[in-house]
Amino acid sequence: MEQYVLDLQEIDETQLTVVGGKGAHLGALSRIAGIGVPDGFCVTTEAFRRIVTQAPSIEELLDRLSRSNPDDREAIRTLSAHIRRTIEGIAVPDDLAAAITGALTRHGEQTAYAVRSSATAEDLPTASFAGQQDTYLNVIGPAAILRHVSRCWASLFTERAVTYRQRNGIDHRTVHMAVVVQRMVFPHAAGILFTADPVTGNRKVATVDAGFGLGEALVSGLVNPDVFKVRDGEVVAKTIAAKQRAVHALPTGGTQETAVDAQRQEQPSLTDAQAVRLVHLGRRIEAHFGRPQDIEWCFVDDGFQIVQSRPITTLFPLPESGDQDHHVYVSVGHQQMMTDPMKPLGLSMWKLTAMAPMTEAGGRLFVDATRALATPASRAGLMDLVGRGDPLTRDALETVLDRDDFVPLLPDPGPGPNGSPADRAPAPIETDPAIVTRLIERSQASLAALRRDIGTKTGPALFDFLLEAFEEHKRVLSDPLSLQAIMAGMEATWWLNDNLHEWLGEKNAADTLTLSAPGNVTSEMGLALLDVADVIRPHPEVVAFLQDVEDDGFLDELAKLAGGIEARDAIETYLDRYGMRCAGEIDITRPRWRERPGTLVPAILDNVRNFAPGAARRRFEQGRQEAWKKEQDVLTRLRALPEGESKADETKRMIDRVRTFIGYREYPKYGIVSRYFVYKEALLEEAGRLARAGVLREKEDIYYLTFQELHDVVRSSNPVDDQLIRQRKDAFQSYHALTPPRVLTSDGETLNGAYRRDDVPDGALVGLPVSGGTIEGRARVVLDMAQADLEAGDILVTAYTDPSWSPLFVGIAGLVTEVGGLMTHGAVIAREYGLPAVVGVDQATRLIRDGQRIRVHGTDGYIEILP
C-alpha cells in the first residue's frame, strides 16, 4: 500500500526521494537533542506521482518543456503556467485526501499550519534551490490545507524553478514534490542564521539576521535585518536596523504586513545573549549535518524553534590539513591562468608532476604558504615575488598577515641548507642565446625519449613507467639552468621598468623593448595561425566549407575540395607543433586541439577575413623595428643625463638580456603540455581496453578517478563503481558555481585583495597594467575561444587567458582579463604583440557588456566604459 503521509518524527535525511530536501532536513532536525522543531507531517512524493498520473497531458507538456531553450523565457513562462494550472485543476482522490485530513485530525484540525513545498532536488549539498518553490503560512482548516497542498505540487513548475533546473542540468521528470505541513509558530522575532559568514566564508564566525514577527519580512526584502556576528561565544559585531515593517499572522488565516511602533523600530530584535544561544544551537545542527548551515529560526516564548536548515552551497570548500593549526593557501589557478575546476585525474596528475606540494579544494589546487610566511626573510621574498606578479594576491596575503596572531613570525634560521630562499638564489648566467638553444634541445630530447619508450607499455607496466616519467618531468622542470634563464628574463624586465621609470619617468618601458622578442613559442603559435590562413585564403570553396564545420572530422573532408589538400596539410602541420594545447591545458582531461581541431576554425576564419597575406612576417618585423627604435631613443636620452654613459651601458646590457631570455619564459609550459599529451594518449588507450573489458562504462570515466585509483583499477581489473563516477561528475559540475579565491585560510575566509589606488577616474574599472599604451574599441566578451567572432580593432575581454588563447591575440587591439599578473602568459604575449592590456580586473566579464565601447589604459592599469 502506498504511504502518502509520514509524521516528521518518522523521517530522517535518508528519505530524500520520499519527502524531498526540506522534509528530510526537518525530520533529521527533529531528532537532534535540544533542537525544537514545530510539530507536523509530510505528504510524500508518492502523492505527487499519483496526482501527475491523473493528467496524461502533463507528459507531453514536460516533453516540450525539456526541449525548450533555457533563454526563451516566454516559452518557459507559457508552458510552466499551463502545467501549474493542470496540476491545480486535478481533484485530490478521496483516499489521498483522507490520509491528509487524518493526519490533521491527529495534529489538530483547526490549528494554523504552514504548508511548505519540499522538492527532491532541494536543499542538496550542491544546489540549495532556496526560494524556488512555494510556502504558504497560517493556513487553517482541512479544505484550505488540501487547496494549498495542490498549490505546492504545482509550484514545482514555477518559472523560476524550471529555469533553475534547466541551468543546473536537472531533468524535470527526475524531480518530485513532497509537501510539509507544520504547526504555525507566531514568533516575537525570526530570521536566518548562517553558521559560517556567508560573505567572507569564515567558518569561525556565525551571522544572525533577525527581525520582528515572521521571517517573511526579511526573506522578501521588506526590511533590513539586525545583524549579529558571533565568534567563540560572544557577539563581535552587530548592526541594529530601523525595522519599520513586520509580517504577522491574521486570526482568520494568511498574513499581513504591519507597521512597527516607532519606539520599537530601532530596538534589537534579539539580545546579545539570545544571539549567542541561537548560534550554539546552530553549531549543534552544523555538527549533525557535517557542514555549515543556513538555518531559518523563530523566537517564541523565550525559546528557539528551527523551521529549516540547508547547507550553504556558496561557500568555497576547505583543503584538508590534518591538523587544527592556522593555514594560508594561495591559489595555483590564478598563477596558471586556469581558475575553472579540474577533474580528479587532472588534479592528481598536476600534483604528481608539480614542483611544489599542493592541496585541493572545490576542484582547484592551492599551495600552503604558511611555512614560507612564518619567518621574516622567507616572508619578504615571497611577498616581493607575489607582489610583482599579482598585487591582488599580495594584498590578500597582507590582510591575513595584519592579524598578528594568524601567522606569527618566527626567527630566521641561520645560513645553511635550511636558510632563507635568498641564501639559495641561483647564480646569474651570461647573456648567451646558446643557453636557450641548449635548454630547448634538452627538453626536446627528453620528450622524444618519452614518446619512444611509452609506446610498448600497457597495464600495470604503463603506470610504473609513468611514475618514472613524472620524475623525469620534474627533473626537466627543475633544471637549474632553466630556472636561471627564466629569472634572468624576468629580473631584466623588472630592472628596466624600475630604473627607466626613475631615470626617464617612463612607465613600463620594457613593454616596447620586448616587442617581437625571439624564441617565444607561444607568440610564434599565434603568428603561425596567420600563415595557415594564408594557405586557406585563396580557396573560396575551403573557406565556405570551414564556415559550416560542426564536428571534428572535417580534416578528412577537406581533401575533396579544390585547395583542400593544401589547407588540410597546413592545419595538420600546425597541429603537429601545437595540437597538444587547449584552454585550461593544465587539466590533462581537457580536450586538446589535436582531439578537437574544430576549436581552431573560428580563429582561422577571423584571420582569413581580417588580414592580408604575409601578415605574420610583417607583424613580427614591425614589432622588432619598434623595439629597436625604442632602444635607440632610451639610450640617447640616458646619455644626456648625469653619469649617462654608465646608465646607458647598463641599460643596453639589460635590454640584450631581456631579449635573449624573455621568450624562453614560455617554453617550459610548452614542454609540460607536450608531455601531458603523451601521457594522456597512453592513458586513453588503456581506458579503451578497460571499457572493452567491462571494467569501465566508458573510457572518459577515467577522468573522474585519481591517477592512483586508476592504477589500482588496472592492477585489480575490478569494475569501477558507477555510483562513485556519478558522484564525482555531480561534484565537478557543482564546483563550476564556486569562485575560487586568490587566498584561502583554514578558517574558510576567502580573500581576493584590492587595489589601493586613488589615481583612476571615477567609474573606471581598476586592474594591473601589464602592457603599455591606450586603445579605444569595441569590447568582445568571450568566455570560450571556440565561440570567438572578432573583427580588427576589437578588444578581447575574458576571464583569463592561458597560452591557447594566443592565436586570438593577433587579431585584437587590446586585452582585458579578470585574472592575471605581470609575468603570466597573457601579459607576456600582449607585450610581445604590442597590445595595451590590463589584467586582474575584478568581474570584468560582468561589468563590461559585449559590444560596448571601452578605452583600455594599458600603461596606467584601468578601463573606461565609454558612452
PDB file of N, CA, C and O in Angstrom, residues 705-767:
ATOM      1  N   LEU A 705      38.582   9.564 -11.889  1.00  0.00           N
ATOM      2  CA  LEU A 705      39.396   8.813 -10.939  1.00  0.00           C
ATOM      3  C   LEU A 705      40.731   9.525 -10.785  1.00  0.00           C
ATOM      4  O   LEU A 705      41.212  10.160 -11.719  1.00  0.00           O
ATOM      5  N   THR A 706      41.327   9.400  -9.620  1.00  0.00           N
ATOM      6  CA  THR A 706      42.686   9.916  -9.477  1.00  0.00           C
ATOM      7  C   THR A 706      43.653   8.958 -10.173  1.00  0.00           C
ATOM      8  O   THR A 706      43.303   7.814 -10.495  1.00  0.00           O
ATOM      9  N   PHE A 707      44.876   9.413 -10.395  1.00  0.00           N
ATOM     10  CA  PHE A 707      45.877   8.557 -11.026  1.00  0.00           C
ATOM     11  C   PHE A 707      46.081   7.277 -10.212  1.00  0.00           C
ATOM     12  O   PHE A 707      46.141   6.182 -10.772  1.00  0.00           O
ATOM     13  N   GLN A 708      46.148   7.402  -8.877  1.00  0.00           N
ATOM     14  CA  GLN A 708      46.354   6.222  -8.037  1.00  0.00           C
ATOM     15  C   GLN A 708      45.158   5.280  -8.122  1.00  0.00           C
ATOM     16  O   GLN A 708      45.321   4.047  -8.185  1.00  0.00           O
ATOM     17  N   GLU A 709      43.946   5.835  -8.124  1.00  0.00           N
ATOM     18  CA  GLU A 709      42.753   4.980  -8.251  1.00  0.00           C
ATOM     19  C   GLU A 709      42.751   4.241  -9.579  1.00  0.00           C
ATOM     20  O   GLU A 709      42.413   3.053  -9.649  1.00  0.00           O
ATOM     21  N   LEU A 710      43.139   4.937 -10.651  1.00  0.00           N
ATOM     22  CA  LEU A 710      43.190   4.301 -11.965  1.00  0.00           C
ATOM     23  C   LEU A 710      44.246   3.198 -11.974  1.00  0.00           C
ATOM     24  O   LEU A 710      44.028   2.115 -12.539  1.00  0.00           O
ATOM     25  N   HIS A 711      45.384   3.473 -11.353  1.00  0.00           N
ATOM     26  CA  HIS A 711      46.447   2.466 -11.222  1.00  0.00           C
ATOM     27  C   HIS A 711      45.897   1.213 -10.514  1.00  0.00           C
ATOM     28  O   HIS A 711      46.117   0.073 -10.963  1.00  0.00           O
ATOM     29  N   ASP A 712      45.137   1.422  -9.428  1.00  0.00           N
ATOM     30  CA  ASP A 712      44.559   0.295  -8.684  1.00  0.00           C
ATOM     31  C   ASP A 712      43.571  -0.483  -9.541  1.00  0.00           C
ATOM     32  O   ASP A 712      43.524  -1.727  -9.483  1.00  0.00           O
ATOM     33  N   VAL A 713      42.772   0.225 -10.339  1.00  0.00           N
ATOM     34  CA  VAL A 713      41.798  -0.435 -11.216  1.00  0.00           C
ATOM     35  C   VAL A 713      42.521  -1.325 -12.232  1.00  0.00           C
ATOM     36  O   VAL A 713      42.120  -2.464 -12.491  1.00  0.00           O
ATOM     37  N   VAL A 714      43.599  -0.803 -12.802  1.00  0.00           N
ATOM     38  CA  VAL A 714      44.346  -1.572 -13.800  1.00  0.00           C
ATOM     39  C   VAL A 714      44.958  -2.820 -13.167  1.00  0.00           C
ATOM     40  O   VAL A 714      44.965  -3.904 -13.767  1.00  0.00           O
ATOM     41  N   ARG A 715      45.450  -2.687 -11.947  1.00  0.00           N
ATOM     42  CA  ARG A 715      46.063  -3.851 -11.274  1.00  0.00           C
ATOM     43  C   ARG A 715      45.031  -4.909 -10.909  1.00  0.00           C
ATOM     44  O   ARG A 715      45.285  -6.098 -11.013  1.00  0.00           O
ATOM     45  N   SER A 716      43.846  -4.455 -10.475  1.00  0.00           N
ATOM     46  CA  SER A 716      42.856  -5.410  -9.961  1.00  0.00           C
ATOM     47  C   SER A 716      41.872  -5.899 -11.014  1.00  0.00           C
ATOM     48  O   SER A 716      41.315  -6.989 -10.872  1.00  0.00           O
ATOM     49  N   SER A 717      41.631  -5.062 -12.042  1.00  0.00           N
ATOM     50  CA  SER A 717      40.617  -5.338 -13.077  1.00  0.00           C
ATOM     51  C   SER A 717      39.209  -5.433 -12.496  1.00  0.00           C
ATOM     52  O   SER A 717      38.303  -5.956 -13.133  1.00  0.00           O
ATOM     53  N   ASN A 718      39.000  -4.919 -11.273  1.00  0.00           N
ATOM     54  CA  ASN A 718      37.647  -4.887 -10.698  1.00  0.00           C
ATOM     55  C   ASN A 718      36.848  -3.763 -11.340  1.00  0.00           C
ATOM     56  O   ASN A 718      37.378  -2.670 -11.562  1.00  0.00           O
ATOM     57  N   PRO A 719      35.567  -4.012 -11.655  1.00  0.00           N
ATOM     58  CA  PRO A 719      34.755  -2.966 -12.282  1.00  0.00           C
ATOM     59  C   PRO A 719      34.707  -1.699 -11.419  1.00  0.00           C
ATOM     60  O   PRO A 719      34.659  -1.777 -10.183  1.00  0.00           O
ATOM     61  N   VAL A 720      34.721  -0.549 -12.071  1.00  0.00           N
ATOM     62  CA  VAL A 720      34.661   0.736 -11.372  1.00  0.00           C
ATOM     63  C   VAL A 720      33.227   0.983 -10.907  1.00  0.00           C
ATOM     64  O   VAL A 720      32.263   0.713 -11.632  1.00  0.00           O
ATOM     65  N   ASP A 721      33.085   1.482  -9.706  1.00  0.00           N
ATOM     66  CA  ASP A 721      31.782   1.770  -9.113  1.00  0.00           C
ATOM     67  C   ASP A 721      31.111   2.914  -9.874  1.00  0.00           C
ATOM     68  O   ASP A 721      31.569   4.059  -9.832  1.00  0.00           O
ATOM     69  N   ASP A 722      30.024   2.610 -10.571  1.00  0.00           N
ATOM     70  CA  ASP A 722      29.307   3.634 -11.354  1.00  0.00           C
ATOM     71  C   ASP A 722      28.804   4.766 -10.467  1.00  0.00           C
ATOM     72  O   ASP A 722      28.763   5.923 -10.888  1.00  0.00           O
ATOM     73  N   GLN A 723      28.398   4.414  -9.232  1.00  0.00           N
ATOM     74  CA  GLN A 723      27.882   5.442  -8.334  1.00  0.00           C
ATOM     75  C   GLN A 723      28.977   6.434  -7.968  1.00  0.00           C
ATOM     76  O   GLN A 723      28.733   7.638  -7.886  1.00  0.00           O
ATOM     77  N   LEU A 724      30.219   5.939  -7.775  1.00  0.00           N
ATOM     78  CA  LEU A 724      31.339   6.829  -7.478  1.00  0.00           C
ATOM     79  C   LEU A 724      31.559   7.801  -8.635  1.00  0.00           C
ATOM     80  O   LEU A 724      31.751   9.001  -8.419  1.00  0.00           O
ATOM     81  N   ILE A 725      31.524   7.286  -9.864  1.00  0.00           N
ATOM     82  CA  ILE A 725      31.718   8.143 -11.039  1.00  0.00           C
ATOM     83  C   ILE A 725      30.618   9.201 -11.101  1.00  0.00           C
ATOM     84  O   ILE A 725      30.888  10.387 -11.353  1.00  0.00           O
ATOM     85  N   ARG A 726      29.371   8.786 -10.838  1.00  0.00           N
ATOM     86  CA  ARG A 726      28.254   9.748 -10.863  1.00  0.00           C
ATOM     87  C   ARG A 726      28.442  10.825  -9.800  1.00  0.00           C
ATOM     88  O   ARG A 726      28.223  12.006 -10.055  1.00  0.00           O
ATOM     89  N   GLN A 727      28.848  10.408  -8.599  1.00  0.00           N
ATOM     90  CA  GLN A 727      29.071  11.390  -7.519  1.00  0.00           C
ATOM     91  C   GLN A 727      30.171  12.373  -7.904  1.00  0.00           C
ATOM     92  O   GLN A 727      30.051  13.580  -7.672  1.00  0.00           O
ATOM     93  N   ARG A 728      31.250  11.873  -8.505  1.00  0.00           N
ATOM     94  CA  ARG A 728      32.360  12.744  -8.898  1.00  0.00           C
ATOM     95  C   ARG A 728      31.913  13.707 -10.002  1.00  0.00           C
ATOM     96  O   ARG A 728      32.315  14.868 -10.016  1.00  0.00           O
ATOM     97  N   LYS A 729      31.100  13.217 -10.933  1.00  0.00           N
ATOM     98  CA  LYS A 729      30.597  14.086 -12.003  1.00  0.00           C
ATOM     99  C   LYS A 729      29.711  15.184 -11.419  1.00  0.00           C
ATOM    100  O   LYS A 729      29.810  16.355 -11.820  1.00  0.00           O
ATOM    101  N   ASP A 730      28.843  14.814 -10.476  1.00  0.00           N
ATOM    102  CA  ASP A 730      27.965  15.811  -9.852  1.00  0.00           C
ATOM    103  C   ASP A 730      28.782  16.842  -9.088  1.00  0.00           C
ATOM    104  O   ASP A 730      28.505  18.049  -9.140  1.00  0.00           O
ATOM    105  N   ALA A 731      29.788  16.362  -8.348  1.00  0.00           N
ATOM    106  CA  ALA A 731      30.627  17.289  -7.582  1.00  0.00           C
ATOM    107  C   ALA A 731      31.362  18.239  -8.517  1.00  0.00           C
ATOM    108  O   ALA A 731      31.403  19.456  -8.282  1.00  0.00           O
ATOM    109  N   PHE A 732      31.931  17.707  -9.601  1.00  0.00           N
ATOM    110  CA  PHE A 732      32.646  18.545 -10.563  1.00  0.00           C
ATOM    111  C   PHE A 732      31.714  19.604 -11.143  1.00  0.00           C
ATOM    112  O   PHE A 732      32.082  20.780 -11.265  1.00  0.00           O
ATOM    113  N   GLN A 733      30.477  19.201 -11.469  1.00  0.00           N
ATOM    114  CA  GLN A 733      29.511  20.159 -12.003  1.00  0.00           C
ATOM    115  C   GLN A 733      29.218  21.255 -10.979  1.00  0.00           C
ATOM    116  O   GLN A 733      29.145  22.438 -11.311  1.00  0.00           O
ATOM    117  N   SER A 734      29.104  20.864  -9.712  1.00  0.00           N
ATOM    118  CA  SER A 734      28.772  21.848  -8.679  1.00  0.00           C
ATOM    119  C   SER A 734      29.917  22.836  -8.463  1.00  0.00           C
ATOM    120  O   SER A 734      29.689  23.988  -8.094  1.00  0.00           O
ATOM    121  N   TYR A 735      31.162  22.413  -8.698  1.00  0.00           N
ATOM    122  CA  TYR A 735      32.307  23.294  -8.478  1.00  0.00           C
ATOM    123  C   TYR A 735      32.324  24.472  -9.451  1.00  0.00           C
ATOM    124  O   TYR A 735      32.946  25.500  -9.168  1.00  0.00           O
ATOM    125  N   HIS A 736      31.642  24.341 -10.596  1.00  0.00           N
ATOM    126  CA  HIS A 736      31.609  25.451 -11.556  1.00  0.00           C
ATOM    127  C   HIS A 736      30.926  26.684 -10.965  1.00  0.00           C
ATOM    128  O   HIS A 736      31.194  27.806 -11.398  1.00  0.00           O
ATOM    129  N   ALA A 737      30.018  26.466 -10.005  1.00  0.00           N
ATOM    130  CA  ALA A 737      29.291  27.603  -9.427  1.00  0.00           C
ATOM    131  C   ALA A 737      30.138  28.346  -8.399  1.00  0.00           C
ATOM    132  O   ALA A 737      29.749  29.427  -7.953  1.00  0.00           O
ATOM    133  N   LEU A 738      31.292  27.790  -8.016  1.00  0.00           N
ATOM    134  CA  LEU A 738      32.134  28.405  -6.999  1.00  0.00           C
ATOM    135  C   LEU A 738      33.184  29.302  -7.638  1.00  0.00           C
ATOM    136  O   LEU A 738      33.751  28.954  -8.674  1.00  0.00           O
ATOM    137  N   THR A 739      33.448  30.428  -7.019  1.00  0.00           N
ATOM    138  CA  THR A 739      34.511  31.314  -7.482  1.00  0.00           C
ATOM    139  C   THR A 739      35.728  31.097  -6.599  1.00  0.00           C
ATOM    140  O   THR A 739      35.680  31.373  -5.392  1.00  0.00           O
ATOM    141  N   PRO A 740      36.827  30.597  -7.159  1.00  0.00           N
ATOM    142  CA  PRO A 740      37.992  30.329  -6.311  1.00  0.00           C
ATOM    143  C   PRO A 740      38.652  31.631  -5.872  1.00  0.00           C
ATOM    144  O   PRO A 740      38.780  32.567  -6.662  1.00  0.00           O
ATOM    145  N   PRO A 741      39.058  31.715  -4.613  1.00  0.00           N
ATOM    146  CA  PRO A 741      39.728  32.922  -4.131  1.00  0.00           C
ATOM    147  C   PRO A 741      41.216  32.890  -4.453  1.00  0.00           C
ATOM    148  O   PRO A 741      41.798  31.827  -4.671  1.00  0.00           O
ATOM    149  N   ARG A 742      41.838  34.056  -4.462  1.00  0.00           N
ATOM    150  CA  ARG A 742      43.297  34.107  -4.596  1.00  0.00           C
ATOM    151  C   ARG A 742      43.980  33.532  -3.356  1.00  0.00           C
ATOM    152  O   ARG A 742      44.987  32.858  -3.443  1.00  0.00           O
ATOM    153  N   VAL A 743      43.393  33.841  -2.194  1.00  0.00           N
ATOM    154  CA  VAL A 743      43.948  33.358  -0.927  1.00  0.00           C
ATOM    155  C   VAL A 743      42.796  32.796  -0.095  1.00  0.00           C
ATOM    156  O   VAL A 743      41.706  33.362  -0.063  1.00  0.00           O
ATOM    157  N   LEU A 744      43.066  31.676   0.561  1.00  0.00           N
ATOM    158  CA  LEU A 744      42.068  30.979   1.371  1.00  0.00           C
ATOM    159  C   LEU A 744      42.728  30.610   2.697  1.00  0.00           C
ATOM    160  O   LEU A 744      43.871  30.144   2.709  1.00  0.00           O
ATOM    161  N   THR A 745      42.031  30.839   3.811  1.00  0.00           N
ATOM    162  CA  THR A 745      42.601  30.462   5.104  1.00  0.00           C
ATOM    163  C   THR A 745      41.919  29.202   5.626  1.00  0.00           C
ATOM    164  O   THR A 745      40.822  28.825   5.182  1.00  0.00           O
ATOM    165  N   SER A 746      42.554  28.581   6.610  1.00  0.00           N
ATOM    166  CA  SER A 746      41.986  27.367   7.209  1.00  0.00           C
ATOM    167  C   SER A 746      40.706  27.663   7.976  1.00  0.00           C
ATOM    168  O   SER A 746      39.955  26.740   8.297  1.00  0.00           O
ATOM    169  N   ASP A 747      40.418  28.941   8.279  1.00  0.00           N
ATOM    170  CA  ASP A 747      39.124  29.315   8.863  1.00  0.00           C
ATOM    171  C   ASP A 747      38.024  29.370   7.804  1.00  0.00           C
ATOM    172  O   ASP A 747      36.851  29.569   8.138  1.00  0.00           O
ATOM    173  N   GLY A 748      38.414  29.235   6.533  1.00  0.00           N
ATOM    174  CA  GLY A 748      37.440  29.306   5.450  1.00  0.00           C
ATOM    175  C   GLY A 748      37.288  30.682   4.851  1.00  0.00           C
ATOM    176  O   GLY A 748      36.483  30.887   3.946  1.00  0.00           O
ATOM    177  N   GLU A 749      38.054  31.647   5.342  1.00  0.00           N
ATOM    178  CA  GLU A 749      37.938  33.006   4.819  1.00  0.00           C
ATOM    179  C   GLU A 749      38.545  33.081   3.419  1.00  0.00           C
ATOM    180  O   GLU A 749      39.666  32.623   3.182  1.00  0.00           O
ATOM    181  N   THR A 750      37.796  33.647   2.493  1.00  0.00           N
ATOM    182  CA  THR A 750      38.274  33.819   1.124  1.00  0.00           C
ATOM    183  C   THR A 750      38.649  35.274   0.910  1.00  0.00           C
ATOM    184  O   THR A 750      37.888  36.179   1.254  1.00  0.00           O
ATOM    185  N   LEU A 751      39.849  35.485   0.347  1.00  0.00           N
ATOM    186  CA  LEU A 751      40.337  36.849   0.149  1.00  0.00           C
ATOM    187  C   LEU A 751      40.804  37.007  -1.290  1.00  0.00           C
ATOM    188  O   LEU A 751      41.527  36.152  -1.818  1.00  0.00           O
ATOM    189  N   ASN A 752      40.405  38.108  -1.913  1.00  0.00           N
ATOM    190  CA  ASN A 752      40.798  38.371  -3.296  1.00  0.00           C
ATOM    191  C   ASN A 752      41.596  39.652  -3.458  1.00  0.00           C
ATOM    192  O   ASN A 752      41.999  39.989  -4.558  1.00  0.00           O
ATOM    193  N   GLY A 753      41.828  40.356  -2.361  1.00  0.00           N
ATOM    194  CA  GLY A 753      42.662  41.545  -2.428  1.00  0.00           C
ATOM    195  C   GLY A 753      41.952  42.723  -3.075  1.00  0.00           C
ATOM    196  O   GLY A 753      40.855  42.601  -3.630  1.00  0.00           O
ATOM    197  N   ALA A 754      42.578  43.876  -2.975  1.00  0.00           N
ATOM    198  CA  ALA A 754      42.025  45.097  -3.569  1.00  0.00           C
ATOM    199  C   ALA A 754      43.182  45.973  -4.023  1.00  0.00           C
ATOM    200  O   ALA A 754      44.300  45.857  -3.522  1.00  0.00           O
ATOM    201  N   TYR A 755      42.902  46.826  -5.008  1.00  0.00           N
ATOM    202  CA  TYR A 755      43.891  47.812  -5.454  1.00  0.00           C
ATOM    203  C   TYR A 755      43.751  49.048  -4.578  1.00  0.00           C
ATOM    204  O   TYR A 755      42.673  49.641  -4.502  1.00  0.00           O
ATOM    205  N   ARG A 756      44.815  49.422  -3.899  1.00  0.00           N
ATOM    206  CA  ARG A 756      44.758  50.603  -3.022  1.00  0.00           C
ATOM    207  C   ARG A 756      45.206  51.810  -3.845  1.00  0.00           C
ATOM    208  O   ARG A 756      46.317  52.281  -3.730  1.00  0.00           O
ATOM    209  N   ARG A 757      44.322  52.263  -4.710  1.00  0.00           N
ATOM    210  CA  ARG A 757      44.701  53.333  -5.636  1.00  0.00           C
ATOM    211  C   ARG A 757      43.663  54.435  -5.633  1.00  0.00           C
ATOM    212  O   ARG A 757      42.465  54.180  -5.530  1.00  0.00           O
ATOM    213  N   ASP A 758      44.141  55.678  -5.762  1.00  0.00           N
ATOM    214  CA  ASP A 758      43.232  56.820  -5.888  1.00  0.00           C
ATOM    215  C   ASP A 758      43.585  57.662  -7.115  1.00  0.00           C
ATOM    216  O   ASP A 758      43.216  58.827  -7.201  1.00  0.00           O
ATOM    217  N   ASP A 759      44.296  57.019  -8.063  1.00  0.00           N
ATOM    218  CA  ASP A 759      44.747  57.778  -9.241  1.00  0.00           C
ATOM    219  C   ASP A 759      44.002  57.374 -10.507  1.00  0.00           C
ATOM    220  O   ASP A 759      44.527  57.479 -11.603  1.00  0.00           O
ATOM    221  N   VAL A 760      42.759  56.880 -10.341  1.00  0.00           N
ATOM    222  CA  VAL A 760      41.981  56.500 -11.520  1.00  0.00           C
ATOM    223  C   VAL A 760      40.673  57.296 -11.524  1.00  0.00           C
ATOM    224  O   VAL A 760      40.177  57.693 -10.465  1.00  0.00           O
ATOM    225  N   PRO A 761      40.102  57.544 -12.708  1.00  0.00           N
ATOM    226  CA  PRO A 761      38.862  58.328 -12.776  1.00  0.00           C
ATOM    227  C   PRO A 761      37.704  57.598 -12.102  1.00  0.00           C
ATOM    228  O   PRO A 761      37.684  56.369 -12.022  1.00  0.00           O
ATOM    229  N   ASP A 762      36.731  58.372 -11.623  1.00  0.00           N
ATOM    230  CA  ASP A 762      35.523  57.777 -11.041  1.00  0.00           C
ATOM    231  C   ASP A 762      34.846  56.881 -12.081  1.00  0.00           C
ATOM    232  O   ASP A 762      34.725  57.250 -13.250  1.00  0.00           O
ATOM    233  N   GLY A 763      34.398  55.726 -11.620  1.00  0.00           N
ATOM    234  CA  GLY A 763      33.678  54.817 -12.511  1.00  0.00           C
ATOM    235  C   GLY A 763      34.567  53.906 -13.330  1.00  0.00           C
ATOM    236  O   GLY A 763      34.072  53.001 -14.008  1.00  0.00           O
ATOM    237  N   ALA A 764      35.877  54.137 -13.297  1.00  0.00           N
ATOM    238  CA  ALA A 764      36.786  53.275 -14.067  1.00  0.00           C
ATOM    239  C   ALA A 764      36.944  51.930 -13.367  1.00  0.00           C
ATOM    240  O   ALA A 764      36.811  51.821 -12.146  1.00  0.00           O
ATOM    241  N   LEU A 765      37.219  50.904 -14.160  1.00  0.00           N
ATOM    242  CA  LEU A 765      37.486  49.568 -13.631  1.00  0.00           C
ATOM    243  C   LEU A 765      38.994  49.440 -13.463  1.00  0.00           C
ATOM    244  O   LEU A 765      39.749  49.610 -14.416  1.00  0.00           O
ATOM    245  N   VAL A 766      39.417  49.112 -12.253  1.00  0.00           N
ATOM    246  CA  VAL A 766      40.843  49.117 -11.939  1.00  0.00           C
ATOM    247  C   VAL A 766      41.426  47.722 -12.125  1.00  0.00           C
ATOM    248  O   VAL A 766      40.802  46.711 -11.802  1.00  0.00           O
ATOM    249  N   GLY A 767      42.656  47.680 -12.663  1.00  0.00           N
ATOM    250  CA  GLY A 767      43.362  46.423 -12.820  1.00  0.00           C
ATOM    251  C   GLY A 767      44.853  46.635 -12.730  1.00  0.00           C
ATOM    252  O   GLY A 767      45.332  47.663 -12.250  1.00  0.00           O
TER     253      GLY A 767
END
